[in-house]
Tab-separated table of C-alpha atoms in Angstrom:
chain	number	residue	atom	x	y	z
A	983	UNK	CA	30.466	-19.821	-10.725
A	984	UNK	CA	31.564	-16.587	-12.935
A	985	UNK	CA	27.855	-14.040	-13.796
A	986	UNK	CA	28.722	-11.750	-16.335
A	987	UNK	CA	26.667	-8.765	-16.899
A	988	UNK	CA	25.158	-10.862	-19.931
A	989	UNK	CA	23.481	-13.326	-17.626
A	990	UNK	CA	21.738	-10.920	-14.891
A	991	UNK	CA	18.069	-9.814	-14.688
A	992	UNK	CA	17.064	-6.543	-16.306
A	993	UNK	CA	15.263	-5.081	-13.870
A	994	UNK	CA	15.233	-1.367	-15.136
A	995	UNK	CA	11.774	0.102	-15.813
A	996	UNK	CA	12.171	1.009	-19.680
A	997	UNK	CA	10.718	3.695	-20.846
A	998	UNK	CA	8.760	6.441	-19.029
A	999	UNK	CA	5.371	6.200	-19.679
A	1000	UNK	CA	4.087	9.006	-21.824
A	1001	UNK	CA	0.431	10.228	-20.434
A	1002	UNK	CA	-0.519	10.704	-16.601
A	1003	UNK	CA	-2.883	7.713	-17.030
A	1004	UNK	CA	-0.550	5.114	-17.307
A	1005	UNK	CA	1.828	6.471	-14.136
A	1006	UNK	CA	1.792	3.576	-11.623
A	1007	UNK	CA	-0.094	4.376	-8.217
A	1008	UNK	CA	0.843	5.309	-5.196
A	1009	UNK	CA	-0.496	5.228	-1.542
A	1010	UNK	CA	-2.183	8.107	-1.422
A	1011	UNK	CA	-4.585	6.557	-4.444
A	1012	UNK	CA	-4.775	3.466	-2.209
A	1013	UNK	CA	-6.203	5.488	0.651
A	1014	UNK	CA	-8.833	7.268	-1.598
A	1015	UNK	CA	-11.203	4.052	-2.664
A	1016	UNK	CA	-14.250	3.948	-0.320
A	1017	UNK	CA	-14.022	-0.480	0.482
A	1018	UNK	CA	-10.533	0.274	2.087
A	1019	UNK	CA	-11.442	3.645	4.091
A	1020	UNK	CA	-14.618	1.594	5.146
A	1021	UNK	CA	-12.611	-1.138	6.404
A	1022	UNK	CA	-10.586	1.024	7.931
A	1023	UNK	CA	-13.168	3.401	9.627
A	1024	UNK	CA	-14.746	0.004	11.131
A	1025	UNK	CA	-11.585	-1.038	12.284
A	1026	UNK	CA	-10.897	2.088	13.770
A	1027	UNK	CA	-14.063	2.162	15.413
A	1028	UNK	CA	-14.112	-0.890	16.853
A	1029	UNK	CA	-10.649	-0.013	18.155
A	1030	UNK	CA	-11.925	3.413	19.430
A	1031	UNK	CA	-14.615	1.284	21.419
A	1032	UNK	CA	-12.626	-0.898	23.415
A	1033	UNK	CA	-10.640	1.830	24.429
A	1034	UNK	CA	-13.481	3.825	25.535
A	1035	UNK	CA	-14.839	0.445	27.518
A	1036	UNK	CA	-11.257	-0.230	28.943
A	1037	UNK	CA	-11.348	3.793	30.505
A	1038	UNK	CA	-14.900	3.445	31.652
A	1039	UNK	CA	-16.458	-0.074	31.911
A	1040	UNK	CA	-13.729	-1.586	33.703
């Protein structure tokens, strides 16, 4: 089976987008909402505990 050009997926992002606003977002905006640095400080906590009651409890 013969693909031209013709026949493939554009997949280029057009045009640029003009104002700040509409810029996609990265990881660093990820990391600033509060539900996912919650999650994260309870998961690090929780982590943070059994480490402390592996090195002392056990």
């Amino acid at each position: 089976m013969r693909h031209d050009r013709s026949e493939m997926v554009d997949t280029s992002r057009g045009d640029v987008p003009a104002s700040p606003a509409e810029e996609p977002r990265g990881c660093l905006f990820a990391l600033s909402q509060p539900p996912l640095m919650i999650f994260l400080g309870v998961i690090g906590s929780l982590l943070l505990m059994a480490a402390l009651h592996d090195l002392f409890m056990l």
